[in-house]
Coordinates of C-alpha atoms in Angstrom, one line a residue:
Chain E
X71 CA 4.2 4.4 -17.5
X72 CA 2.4 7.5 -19.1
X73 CA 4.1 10.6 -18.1
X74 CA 0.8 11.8 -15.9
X75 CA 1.4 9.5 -14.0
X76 CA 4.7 10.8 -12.0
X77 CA 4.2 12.1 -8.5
X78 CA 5.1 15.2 -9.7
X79 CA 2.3 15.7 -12.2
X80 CA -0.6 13.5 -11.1
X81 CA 0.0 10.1 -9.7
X82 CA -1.2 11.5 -6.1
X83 CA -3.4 9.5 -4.4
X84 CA -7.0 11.6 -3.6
X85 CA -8.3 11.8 -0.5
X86 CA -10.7 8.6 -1.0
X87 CA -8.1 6.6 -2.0
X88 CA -5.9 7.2 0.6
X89 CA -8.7 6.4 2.7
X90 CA -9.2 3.7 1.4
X91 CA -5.6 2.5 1.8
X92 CA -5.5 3.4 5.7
X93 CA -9.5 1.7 5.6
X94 CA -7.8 -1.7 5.1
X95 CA -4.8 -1.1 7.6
X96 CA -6.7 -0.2 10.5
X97 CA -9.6 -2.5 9.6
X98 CA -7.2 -5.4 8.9
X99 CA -7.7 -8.3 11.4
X100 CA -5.8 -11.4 12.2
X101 CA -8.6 -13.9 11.6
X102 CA -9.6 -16.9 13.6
X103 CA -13.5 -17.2 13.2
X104 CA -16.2 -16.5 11.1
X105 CA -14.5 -18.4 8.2
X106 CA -17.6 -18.8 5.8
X107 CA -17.4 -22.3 3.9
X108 CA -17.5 -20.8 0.8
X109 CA -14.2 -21.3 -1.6
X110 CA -12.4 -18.9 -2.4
X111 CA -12.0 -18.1 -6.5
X112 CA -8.8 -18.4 -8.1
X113 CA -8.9 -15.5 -9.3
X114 CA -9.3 -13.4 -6.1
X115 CA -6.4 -15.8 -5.1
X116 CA -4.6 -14.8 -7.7
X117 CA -4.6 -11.7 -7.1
X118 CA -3.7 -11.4 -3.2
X119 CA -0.6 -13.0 -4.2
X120 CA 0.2 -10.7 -7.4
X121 CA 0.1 -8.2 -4.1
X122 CA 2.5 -10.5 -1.8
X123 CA 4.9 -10.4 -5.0
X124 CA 5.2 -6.6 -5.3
X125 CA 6.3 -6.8 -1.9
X126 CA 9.6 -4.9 -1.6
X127 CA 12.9 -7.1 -1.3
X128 CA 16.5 -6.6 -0.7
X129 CA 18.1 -6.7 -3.7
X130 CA 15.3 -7.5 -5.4
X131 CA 15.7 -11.3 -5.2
X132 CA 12.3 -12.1 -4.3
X133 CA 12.8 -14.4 -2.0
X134 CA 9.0 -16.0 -1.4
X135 CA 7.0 -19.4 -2.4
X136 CA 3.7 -19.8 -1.5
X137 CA 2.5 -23.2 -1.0
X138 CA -1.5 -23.3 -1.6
X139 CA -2.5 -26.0 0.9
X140 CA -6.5 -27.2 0.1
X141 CA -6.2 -30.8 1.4
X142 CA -8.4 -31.5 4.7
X143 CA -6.2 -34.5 6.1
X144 CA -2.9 -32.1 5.7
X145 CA -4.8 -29.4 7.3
X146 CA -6.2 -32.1 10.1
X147 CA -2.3 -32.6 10.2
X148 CA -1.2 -28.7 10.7
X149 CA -4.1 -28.2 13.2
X150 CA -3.0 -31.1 15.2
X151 CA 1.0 -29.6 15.1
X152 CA -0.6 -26.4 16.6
X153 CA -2.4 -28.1 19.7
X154 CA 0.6 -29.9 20.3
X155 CA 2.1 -26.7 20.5
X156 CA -0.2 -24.7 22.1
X157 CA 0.3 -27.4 25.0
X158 CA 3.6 -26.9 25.0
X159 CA 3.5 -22.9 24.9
X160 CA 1.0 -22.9 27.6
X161 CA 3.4 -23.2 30.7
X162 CA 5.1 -20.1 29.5
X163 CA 2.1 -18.0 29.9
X164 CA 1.9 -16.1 33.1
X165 CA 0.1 -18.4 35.9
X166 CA -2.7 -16.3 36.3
X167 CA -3.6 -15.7 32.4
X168 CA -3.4 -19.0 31.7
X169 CA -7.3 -19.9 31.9
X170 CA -7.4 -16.8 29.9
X171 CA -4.7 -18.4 27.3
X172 CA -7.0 -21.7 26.5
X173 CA -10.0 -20.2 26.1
X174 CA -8.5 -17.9 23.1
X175 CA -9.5 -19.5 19.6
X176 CA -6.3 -19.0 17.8
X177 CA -6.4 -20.7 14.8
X178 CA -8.8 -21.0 12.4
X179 CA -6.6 -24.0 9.9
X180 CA -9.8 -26.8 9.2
X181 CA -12.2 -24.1 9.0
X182 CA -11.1 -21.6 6.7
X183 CA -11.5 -22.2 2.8
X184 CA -7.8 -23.3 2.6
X185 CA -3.8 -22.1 4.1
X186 CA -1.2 -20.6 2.7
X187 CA 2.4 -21.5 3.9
X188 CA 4.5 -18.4 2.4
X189 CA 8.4 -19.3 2.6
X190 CA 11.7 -17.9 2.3
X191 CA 14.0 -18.9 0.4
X192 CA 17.7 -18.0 2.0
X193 CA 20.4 -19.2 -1.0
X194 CA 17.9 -17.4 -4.1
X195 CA 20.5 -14.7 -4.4
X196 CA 23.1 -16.0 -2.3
X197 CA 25.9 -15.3 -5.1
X198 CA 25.0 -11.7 -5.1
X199 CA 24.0 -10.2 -1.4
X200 CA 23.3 -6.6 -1.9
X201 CA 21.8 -5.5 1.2
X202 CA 22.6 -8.5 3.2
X203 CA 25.9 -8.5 3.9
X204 CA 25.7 -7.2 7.0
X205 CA 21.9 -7.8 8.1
X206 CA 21.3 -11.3 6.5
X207 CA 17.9 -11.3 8.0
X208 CA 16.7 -9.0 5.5
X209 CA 15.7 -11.7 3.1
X210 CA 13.5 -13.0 6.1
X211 CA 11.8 -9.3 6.8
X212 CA 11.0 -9.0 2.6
X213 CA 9.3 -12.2 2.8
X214 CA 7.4 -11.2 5.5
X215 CA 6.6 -7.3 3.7
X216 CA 5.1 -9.8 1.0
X217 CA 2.7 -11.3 3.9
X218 CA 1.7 -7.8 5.0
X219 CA 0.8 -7.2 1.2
X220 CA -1.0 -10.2 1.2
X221 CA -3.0 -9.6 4.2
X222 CA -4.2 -6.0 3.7
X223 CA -5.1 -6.9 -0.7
X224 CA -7.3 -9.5 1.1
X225 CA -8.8 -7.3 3.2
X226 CA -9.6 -5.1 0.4
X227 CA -11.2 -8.1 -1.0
X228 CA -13.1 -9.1 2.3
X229 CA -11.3 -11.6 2.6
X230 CA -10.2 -12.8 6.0
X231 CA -6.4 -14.0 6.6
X232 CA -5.1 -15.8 10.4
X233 CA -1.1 -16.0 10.7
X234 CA -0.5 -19.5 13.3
X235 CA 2.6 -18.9 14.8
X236 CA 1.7 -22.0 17.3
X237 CA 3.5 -24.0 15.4
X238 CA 6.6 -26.0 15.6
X239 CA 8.7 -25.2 12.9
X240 CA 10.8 -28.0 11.7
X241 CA 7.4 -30.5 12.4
X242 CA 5.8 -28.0 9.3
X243 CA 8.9 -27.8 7.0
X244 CA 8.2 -31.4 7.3
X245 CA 4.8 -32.2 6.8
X246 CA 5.1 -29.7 3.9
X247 CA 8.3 -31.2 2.4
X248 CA 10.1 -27.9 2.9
X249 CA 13.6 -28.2 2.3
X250 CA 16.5 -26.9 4.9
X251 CA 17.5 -23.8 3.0
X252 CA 13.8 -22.4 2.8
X253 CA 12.0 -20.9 6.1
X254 CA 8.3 -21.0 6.5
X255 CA 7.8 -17.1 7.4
X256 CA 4.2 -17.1 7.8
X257 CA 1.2 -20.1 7.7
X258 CA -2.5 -18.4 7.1
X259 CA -6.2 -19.5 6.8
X260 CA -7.2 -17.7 4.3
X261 CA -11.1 -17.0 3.4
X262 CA -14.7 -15.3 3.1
X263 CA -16.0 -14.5 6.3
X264 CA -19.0 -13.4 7.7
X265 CA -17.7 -10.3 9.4
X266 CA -14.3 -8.6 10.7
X267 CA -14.4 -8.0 14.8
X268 CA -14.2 -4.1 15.3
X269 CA -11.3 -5.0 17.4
X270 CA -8.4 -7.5 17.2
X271 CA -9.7 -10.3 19.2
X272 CA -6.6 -10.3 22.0
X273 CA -8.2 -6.6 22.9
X274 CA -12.1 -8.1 23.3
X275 CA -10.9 -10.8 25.8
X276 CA -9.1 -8.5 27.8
X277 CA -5.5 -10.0 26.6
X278 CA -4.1 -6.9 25.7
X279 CA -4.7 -2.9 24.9
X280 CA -3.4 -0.9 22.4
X281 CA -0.6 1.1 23.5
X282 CA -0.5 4.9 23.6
X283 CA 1.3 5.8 20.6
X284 CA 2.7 9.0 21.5
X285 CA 4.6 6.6 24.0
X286 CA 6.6 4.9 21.9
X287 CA 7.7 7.8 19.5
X288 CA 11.3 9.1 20.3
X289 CA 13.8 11.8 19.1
X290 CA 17.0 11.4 18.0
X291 CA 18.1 8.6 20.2
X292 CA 16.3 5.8 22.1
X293 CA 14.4 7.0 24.6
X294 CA 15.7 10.9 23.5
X295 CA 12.9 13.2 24.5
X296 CA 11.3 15.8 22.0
X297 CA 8.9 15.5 18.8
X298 CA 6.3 17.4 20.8
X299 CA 4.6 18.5 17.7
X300 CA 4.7 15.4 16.3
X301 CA 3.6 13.5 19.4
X302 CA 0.4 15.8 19.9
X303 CA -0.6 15.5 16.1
X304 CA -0.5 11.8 17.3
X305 CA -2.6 12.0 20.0
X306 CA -4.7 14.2 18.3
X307 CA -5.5 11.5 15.8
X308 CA -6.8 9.6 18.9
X309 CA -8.5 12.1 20.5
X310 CA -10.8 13.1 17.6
X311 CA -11.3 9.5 17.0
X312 CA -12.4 8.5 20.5
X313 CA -14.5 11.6 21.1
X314 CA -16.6 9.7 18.4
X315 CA -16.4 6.0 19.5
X316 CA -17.8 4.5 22.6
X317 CA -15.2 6.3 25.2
X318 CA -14.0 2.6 26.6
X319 CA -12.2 2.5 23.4
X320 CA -10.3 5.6 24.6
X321 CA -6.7 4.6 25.1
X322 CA -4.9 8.1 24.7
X323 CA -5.5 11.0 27.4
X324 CA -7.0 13.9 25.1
X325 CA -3.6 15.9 24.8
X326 CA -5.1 18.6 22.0
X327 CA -8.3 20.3 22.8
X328 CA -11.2 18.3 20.4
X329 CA -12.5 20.2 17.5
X330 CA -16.3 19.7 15.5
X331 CA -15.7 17.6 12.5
X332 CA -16.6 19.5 9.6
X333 CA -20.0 18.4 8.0
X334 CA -18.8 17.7 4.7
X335 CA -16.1 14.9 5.9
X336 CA -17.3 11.6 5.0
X337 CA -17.1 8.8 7.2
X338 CA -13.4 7.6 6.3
X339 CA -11.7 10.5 5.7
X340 CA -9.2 12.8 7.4
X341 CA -9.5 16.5 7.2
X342 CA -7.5 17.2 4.5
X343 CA -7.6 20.9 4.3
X344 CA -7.0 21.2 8.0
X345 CA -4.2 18.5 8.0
X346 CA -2.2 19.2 4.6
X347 CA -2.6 23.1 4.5
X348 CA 0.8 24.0 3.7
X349 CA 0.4 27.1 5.3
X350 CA 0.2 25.9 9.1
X351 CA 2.8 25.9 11.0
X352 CA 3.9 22.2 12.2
X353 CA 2.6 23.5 15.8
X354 CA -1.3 24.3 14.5
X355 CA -1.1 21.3 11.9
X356 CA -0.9 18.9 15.3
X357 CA -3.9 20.2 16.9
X358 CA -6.4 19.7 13.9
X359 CA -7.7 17.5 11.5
X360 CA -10.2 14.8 12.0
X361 CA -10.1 10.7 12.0
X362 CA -13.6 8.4 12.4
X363 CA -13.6 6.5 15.0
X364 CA -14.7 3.5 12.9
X365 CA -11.2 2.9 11.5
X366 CA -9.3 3.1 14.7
X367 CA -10.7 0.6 16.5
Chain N
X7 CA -18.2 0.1 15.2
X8 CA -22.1 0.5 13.9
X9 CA -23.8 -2.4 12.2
X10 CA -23.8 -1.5 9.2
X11 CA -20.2 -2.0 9.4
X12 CA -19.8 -5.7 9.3
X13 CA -18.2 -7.6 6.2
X14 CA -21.4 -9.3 5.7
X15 CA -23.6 -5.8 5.5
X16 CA -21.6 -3.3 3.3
X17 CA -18.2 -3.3 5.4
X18 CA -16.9 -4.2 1.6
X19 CA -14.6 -2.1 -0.1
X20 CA -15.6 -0.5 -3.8
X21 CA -14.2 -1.8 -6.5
X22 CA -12.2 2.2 -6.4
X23 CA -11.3 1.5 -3.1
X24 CA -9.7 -2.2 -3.6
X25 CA -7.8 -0.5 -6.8
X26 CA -6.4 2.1 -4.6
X27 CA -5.5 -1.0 -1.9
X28 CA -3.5 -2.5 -5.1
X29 CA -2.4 0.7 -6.6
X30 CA -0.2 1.8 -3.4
X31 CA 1.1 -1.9 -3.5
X32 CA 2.2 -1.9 -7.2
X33 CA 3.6 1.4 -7.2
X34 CA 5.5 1.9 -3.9
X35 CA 9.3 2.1 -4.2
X36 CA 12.1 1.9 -2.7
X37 CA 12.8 5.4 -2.6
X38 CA 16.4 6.3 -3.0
X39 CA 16.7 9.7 -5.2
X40 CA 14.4 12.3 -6.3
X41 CA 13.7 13.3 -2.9
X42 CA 12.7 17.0 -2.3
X43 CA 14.0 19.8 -0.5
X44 CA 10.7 20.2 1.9
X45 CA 9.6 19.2 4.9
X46 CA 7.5 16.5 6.3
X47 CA 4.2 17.9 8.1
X48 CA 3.7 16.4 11.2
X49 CA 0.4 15.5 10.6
X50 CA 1.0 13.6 7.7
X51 CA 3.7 11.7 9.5
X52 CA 1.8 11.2 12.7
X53 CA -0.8 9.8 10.6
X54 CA 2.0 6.9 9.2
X55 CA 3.2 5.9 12.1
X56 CA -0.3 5.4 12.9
X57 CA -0.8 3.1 10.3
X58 CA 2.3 1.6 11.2
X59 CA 0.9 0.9 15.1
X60 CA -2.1 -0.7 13.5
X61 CA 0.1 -3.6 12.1
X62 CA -0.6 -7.0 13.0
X63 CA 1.6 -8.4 16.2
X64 CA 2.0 -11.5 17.7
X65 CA 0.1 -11.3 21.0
X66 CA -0.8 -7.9 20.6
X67 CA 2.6 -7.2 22.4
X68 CA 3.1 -4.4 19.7
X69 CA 6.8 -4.2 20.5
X70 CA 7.8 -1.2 17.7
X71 CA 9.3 1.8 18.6
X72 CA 9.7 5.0 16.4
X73 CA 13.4 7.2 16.3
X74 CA 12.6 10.1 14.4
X75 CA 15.8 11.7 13.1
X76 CA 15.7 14.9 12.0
X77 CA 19.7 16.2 12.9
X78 CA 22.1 16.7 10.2
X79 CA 25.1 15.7 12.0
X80 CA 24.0 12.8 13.4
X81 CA 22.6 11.9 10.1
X82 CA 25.7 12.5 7.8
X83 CA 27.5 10.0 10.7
X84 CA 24.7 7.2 9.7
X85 CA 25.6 7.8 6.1
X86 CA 29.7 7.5 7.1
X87 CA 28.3 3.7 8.3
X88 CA 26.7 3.0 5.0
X89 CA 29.8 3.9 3.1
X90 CA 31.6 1.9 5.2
X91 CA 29.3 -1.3 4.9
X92 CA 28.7 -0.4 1.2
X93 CA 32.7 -1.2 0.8
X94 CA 32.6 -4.4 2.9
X95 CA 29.9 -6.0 1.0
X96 CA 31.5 -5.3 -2.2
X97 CA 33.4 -8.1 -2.2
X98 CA 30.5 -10.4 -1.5
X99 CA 29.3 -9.5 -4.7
X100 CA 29.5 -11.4 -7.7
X101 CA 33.0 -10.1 -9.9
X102 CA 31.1 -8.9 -12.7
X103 CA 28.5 -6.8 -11.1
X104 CA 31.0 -5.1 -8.5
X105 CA 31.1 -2.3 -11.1
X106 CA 26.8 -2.1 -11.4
X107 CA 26.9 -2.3 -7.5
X108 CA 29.2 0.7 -7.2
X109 CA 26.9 3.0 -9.5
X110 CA 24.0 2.5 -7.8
X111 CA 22.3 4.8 -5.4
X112 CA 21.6 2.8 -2.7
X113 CA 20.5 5.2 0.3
X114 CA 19.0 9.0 0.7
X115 CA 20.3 9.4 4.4
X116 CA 21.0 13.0 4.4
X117 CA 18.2 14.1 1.3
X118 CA 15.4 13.0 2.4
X119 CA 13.2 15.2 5.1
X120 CA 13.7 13.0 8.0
X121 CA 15.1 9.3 8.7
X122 CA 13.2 7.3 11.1
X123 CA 14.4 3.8 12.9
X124 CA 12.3 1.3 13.7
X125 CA 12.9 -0.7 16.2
X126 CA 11.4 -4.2 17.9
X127 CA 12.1 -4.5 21.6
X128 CA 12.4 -7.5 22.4
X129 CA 11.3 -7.8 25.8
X130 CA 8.3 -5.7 26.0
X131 CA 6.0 -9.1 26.7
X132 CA 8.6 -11.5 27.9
X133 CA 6.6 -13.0 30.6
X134 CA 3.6 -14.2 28.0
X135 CA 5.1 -14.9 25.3
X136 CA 1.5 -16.0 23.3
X137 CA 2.8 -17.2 20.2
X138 CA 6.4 -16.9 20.3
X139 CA 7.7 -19.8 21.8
X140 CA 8.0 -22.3 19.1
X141 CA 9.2 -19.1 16.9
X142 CA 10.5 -16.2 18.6
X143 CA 11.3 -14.0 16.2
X144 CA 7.8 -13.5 15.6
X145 CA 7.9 -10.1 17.3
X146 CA 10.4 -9.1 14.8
X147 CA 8.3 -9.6 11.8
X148 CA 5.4 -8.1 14.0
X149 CA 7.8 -4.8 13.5
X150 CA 8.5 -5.5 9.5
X151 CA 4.7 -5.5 9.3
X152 CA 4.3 -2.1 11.3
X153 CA 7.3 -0.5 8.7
X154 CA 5.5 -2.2 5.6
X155 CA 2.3 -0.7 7.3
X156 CA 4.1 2.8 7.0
X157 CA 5.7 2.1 3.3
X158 CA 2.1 1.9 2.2
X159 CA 0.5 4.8 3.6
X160 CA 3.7 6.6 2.9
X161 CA 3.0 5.6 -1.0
X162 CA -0.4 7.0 -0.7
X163 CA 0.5 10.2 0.6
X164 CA 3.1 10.9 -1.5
X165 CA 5.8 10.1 0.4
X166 CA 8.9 8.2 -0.6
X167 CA 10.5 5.9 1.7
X168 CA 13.9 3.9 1.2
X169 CA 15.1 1.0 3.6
X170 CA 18.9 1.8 4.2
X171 CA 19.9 -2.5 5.0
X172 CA 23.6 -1.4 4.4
X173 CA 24.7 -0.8 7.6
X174 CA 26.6 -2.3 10.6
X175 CA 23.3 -2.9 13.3
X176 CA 25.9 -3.0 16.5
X177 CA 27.5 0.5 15.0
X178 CA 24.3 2.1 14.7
X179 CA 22.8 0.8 18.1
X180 CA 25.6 2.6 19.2
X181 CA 24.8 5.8 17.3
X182 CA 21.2 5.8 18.8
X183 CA 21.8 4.7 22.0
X184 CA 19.9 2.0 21.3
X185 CA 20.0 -1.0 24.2
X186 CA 21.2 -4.8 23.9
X187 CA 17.3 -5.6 24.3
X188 CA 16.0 -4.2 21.6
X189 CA 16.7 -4.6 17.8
X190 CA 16.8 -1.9 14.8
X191 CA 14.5 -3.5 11.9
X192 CA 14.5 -0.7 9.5
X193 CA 16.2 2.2 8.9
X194 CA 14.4 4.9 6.5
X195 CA 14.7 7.4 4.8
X196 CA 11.5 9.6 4.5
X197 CA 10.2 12.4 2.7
X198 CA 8.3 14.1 -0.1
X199 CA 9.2 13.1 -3.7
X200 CA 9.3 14.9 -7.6
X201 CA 8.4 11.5 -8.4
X202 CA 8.1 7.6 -7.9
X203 CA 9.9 5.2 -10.5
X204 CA 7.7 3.3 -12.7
X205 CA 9.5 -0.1 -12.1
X206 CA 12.2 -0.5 -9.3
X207 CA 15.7 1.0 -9.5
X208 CA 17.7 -2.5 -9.3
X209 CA 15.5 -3.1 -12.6
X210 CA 15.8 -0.4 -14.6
X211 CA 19.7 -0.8 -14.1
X212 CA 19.8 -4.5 -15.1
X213 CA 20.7 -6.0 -11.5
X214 CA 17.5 -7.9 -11.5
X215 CA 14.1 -9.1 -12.9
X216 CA 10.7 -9.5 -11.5
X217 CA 10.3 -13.3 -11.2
X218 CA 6.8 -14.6 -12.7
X219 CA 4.8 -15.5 -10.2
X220 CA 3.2 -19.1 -11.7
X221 CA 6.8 -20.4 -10.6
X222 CA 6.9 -19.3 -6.9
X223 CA 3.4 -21.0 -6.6
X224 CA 3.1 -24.6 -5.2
X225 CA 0.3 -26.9 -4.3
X226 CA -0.3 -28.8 -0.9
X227 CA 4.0 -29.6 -0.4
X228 CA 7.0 -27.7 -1.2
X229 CA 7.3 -28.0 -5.3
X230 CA 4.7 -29.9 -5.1
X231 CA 2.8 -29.9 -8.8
X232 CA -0.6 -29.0 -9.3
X233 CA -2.9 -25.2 -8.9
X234 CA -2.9 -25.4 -12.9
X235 CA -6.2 -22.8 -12.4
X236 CA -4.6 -20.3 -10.2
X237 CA -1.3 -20.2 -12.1
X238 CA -3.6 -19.4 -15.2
X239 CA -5.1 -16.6 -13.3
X240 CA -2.0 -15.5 -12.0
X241 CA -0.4 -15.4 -15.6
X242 CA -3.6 -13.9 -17.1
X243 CA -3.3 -10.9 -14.5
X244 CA 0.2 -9.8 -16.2
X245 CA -0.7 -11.2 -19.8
X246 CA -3.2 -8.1 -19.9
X247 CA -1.1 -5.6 -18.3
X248 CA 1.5 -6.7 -20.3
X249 CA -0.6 -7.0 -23.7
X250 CA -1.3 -3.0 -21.9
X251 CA 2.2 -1.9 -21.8
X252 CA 5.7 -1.9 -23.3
X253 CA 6.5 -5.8 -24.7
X254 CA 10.1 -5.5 -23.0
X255 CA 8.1 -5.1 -19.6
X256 CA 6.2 -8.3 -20.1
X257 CA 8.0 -11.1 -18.1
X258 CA 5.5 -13.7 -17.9
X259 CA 4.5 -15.8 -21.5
X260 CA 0.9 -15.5 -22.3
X261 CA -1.1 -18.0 -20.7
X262 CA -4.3 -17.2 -21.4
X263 CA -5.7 -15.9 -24.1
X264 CA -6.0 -12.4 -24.1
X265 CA -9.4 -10.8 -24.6
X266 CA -10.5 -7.1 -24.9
X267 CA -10.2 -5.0 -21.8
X268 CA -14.3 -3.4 -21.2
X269 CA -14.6 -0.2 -22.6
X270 CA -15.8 0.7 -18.6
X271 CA -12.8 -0.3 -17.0
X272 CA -11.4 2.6 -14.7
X273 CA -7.4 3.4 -15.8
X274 CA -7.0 1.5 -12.1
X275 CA -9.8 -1.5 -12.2
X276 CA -10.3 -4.7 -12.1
X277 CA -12.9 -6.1 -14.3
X278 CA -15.3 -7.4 -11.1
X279 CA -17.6 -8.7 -13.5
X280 CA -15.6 -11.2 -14.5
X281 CA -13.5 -11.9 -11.5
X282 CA -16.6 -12.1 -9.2
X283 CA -18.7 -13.9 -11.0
X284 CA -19.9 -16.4 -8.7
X285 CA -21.4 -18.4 -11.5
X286 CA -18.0 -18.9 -13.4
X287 CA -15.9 -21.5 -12.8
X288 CA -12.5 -21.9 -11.8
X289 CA -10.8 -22.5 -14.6
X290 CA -12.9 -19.9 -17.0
X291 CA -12.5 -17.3 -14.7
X292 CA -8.3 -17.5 -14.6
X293 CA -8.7 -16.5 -17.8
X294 CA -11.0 -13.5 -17.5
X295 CA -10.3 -9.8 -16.4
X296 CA -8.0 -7.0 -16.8
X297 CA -5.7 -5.2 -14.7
X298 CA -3.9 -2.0 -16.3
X299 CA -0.5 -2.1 -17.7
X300 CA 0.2 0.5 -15.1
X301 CA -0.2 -1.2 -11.8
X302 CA 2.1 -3.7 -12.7
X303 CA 5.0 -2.3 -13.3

């Protein structure tokens, strides 16, 4: 790597392009319509899962396949796996959201331009543990780091991505011929789509809101009280944001008094000079700097 | 969200902003050293674990929860259990690399600026389980999402993260009060950074390689033969970076012929041209393009 390129001396990330890093997290949607029926080039393809594989893993064994799955009857197969299972899942659903629960499109397998079954496989490294000893799920969670890759790379790309969980698990390992010592992590319709809903879909039907975040940051200890500070630049975020979206999308009581936006801050970024200025105390840092509300819906 | 918003009317992301997408993939770490002796602003943090809250989760239950832990004390008792762990895995480990294991710097529990713990409680939606009853640990890698989420925008701004997995999860439940209910996913270590290693730690030091990627990629069935195209483009992408680079960081044999990167290629870009074009077909665009040497180390 050239020598500029050290954190230290020039490999920072500028204010657009960490935009456009948090642009694909907060845009990101799990996926179950408006799956053009366009393909999807190999070469976009290719590299979405050059993405999954830089995925971090413990002790770098790289646990991950991907299975590329184009065939319509397989995927008539899959999708008829996940209505079995959705009929099976539904009694588990609260009585009175369970009208709710059917109407929900959750899949979108025949429709998008093909799946992607990404795996784990548990005896890669098994000689040779580091980092697993005592948490032997951990080649499970880097598998599933390489999904998260995959997903926000093909957001980037504008392309959309659906994880099925509705799904029985050893019915898949054995339509797809997986063998005992691998674990399907994650099955996704992957393709071009005609838009990306400004909100996940389970938060349009009324399934679900996003929490208040401030609410679910502790100190110390579980549940240990403190990280004021850190809990108002939190709410701050949300507060700015809201004060420019529609207020229904308001989810976090205004805890910091709201501040203009400075003209010169473009549509996706943050504040910088407000948020980074080394100068502020942690206290004044948490009640200013800006966030669009596009990018937190 | 405005109209103009939508993926099908300029909701796409630059060909910059897709390369900065990629370029906080390819070049986040797992942080264990060079950590710095300053703080963490709150505002920069508040905005990761924002990031973090907009990961994907199963249901929308969203069932992460943030211990930020800033005390010394208990800090250097967390570090006690990954000595203690580091010597009970030893023995796991293959006889001749007991010795590599020992050298290596596998945690930054008391240098970074802060540690944080991510939890998953488990029973935040337990009476609608949407798409957790054929696999229940989906809520868990809902949370590896939300701490990959944060790994990334951490990367972006500078920030080094490592995962500490060497640790006893009852003893530290116990050490953050955390209850039966809920489980620790990650512990982290957090903070500002000299710098970020060009390729990761366990490579530099010989305990492992980075896989190519053609051989983790499968077609319709596990093993199953076939994707000839796509493993083309997938070997073309590190035949150029590697053509780019240092010959001992080339892992993958050439594929593809190489060609000449265009002179107008950003230090961080795709060529679009020839990865988009619509026109091409399958197989002549796997073996069209550049990425930079950089990226994919």
């Amino acid at each position: 790597m050239p020598e500029h390129m050290t954190a230290a001396s020039g490999d920072e990330f500028d204010q657009m392009a960490r935009d456009a890093v948090y642009r694909a997290m907060f845009t990101r949607r799990d996926v179950r319509s408006h799956f053009l029926p366009t393909g999807l080039d190999d070469a976009v393809l290719a590299r979405l899962l050059l993405a999954a594989h830089h995925a971090p893993s413990v002790g770098f064994m790289q646990p991950w396949n991907f299975i590329v799955i184009r065939d319509a009857a397989r995927r008539a197969d899959v999708r008829d796996l996940f209505l079995a299972a959705r009929e099976q899942e539904l009694p588990e659903i609260e009585v009175e959201r369970q009208a709710l629960y059917r109407k929900l499109k959750l899949e979108g397998i025949c429709e998008s331009a093909l799946n992607i079954c990404i795996t784990c496989d548990r005896e890669r490294s098994k000689n040779s543990p580091l980092g697993r000893w005592h948490n032997p799920e951990m080649d499970l969670y880097s598998t599933v780091c390489a999904v998260q890759n995959f997903w926000l790379a093909a957001r980037a790309e504008g392309v959309g991505v659906g994880w099925v969980s509705i799904i029985e698990p050893q019915a898949l390992k054995s339509l797809l011929s997986i063998p005992e010592h691998v674990t399907p992590i994650a099955y996704l319709c992957v393709g071009r789509v005609s838009e990306f809903a400004s909100k996940p879909d389970l938060e349009t039907h009324g399934w679900g809101r996003r929490l208040p975040l401030p609410d679910l940051i502790m100190s110390e200890t579980f549940c240990g009280q403190g990280e004021t500070p850190l809990k108002s630049a939190v709410a701050h975020l949300n507060t700015v944001a809201a004060a420019q979206a529609n207020p229904a999308d308001q989810c976090v009581a205004p805890a910091v008094p709201q501040r203009e936006p400075p003209k010169e801050a473009s549509a996706l970024s943050f504040n910088s000079r407000n948020f980074d200025d080394a100068s502020a105390s942690r206290a004044s840092q948490a009640g200013s700097g800006t966030w669009p509300a596009m990018v937190l819906k």
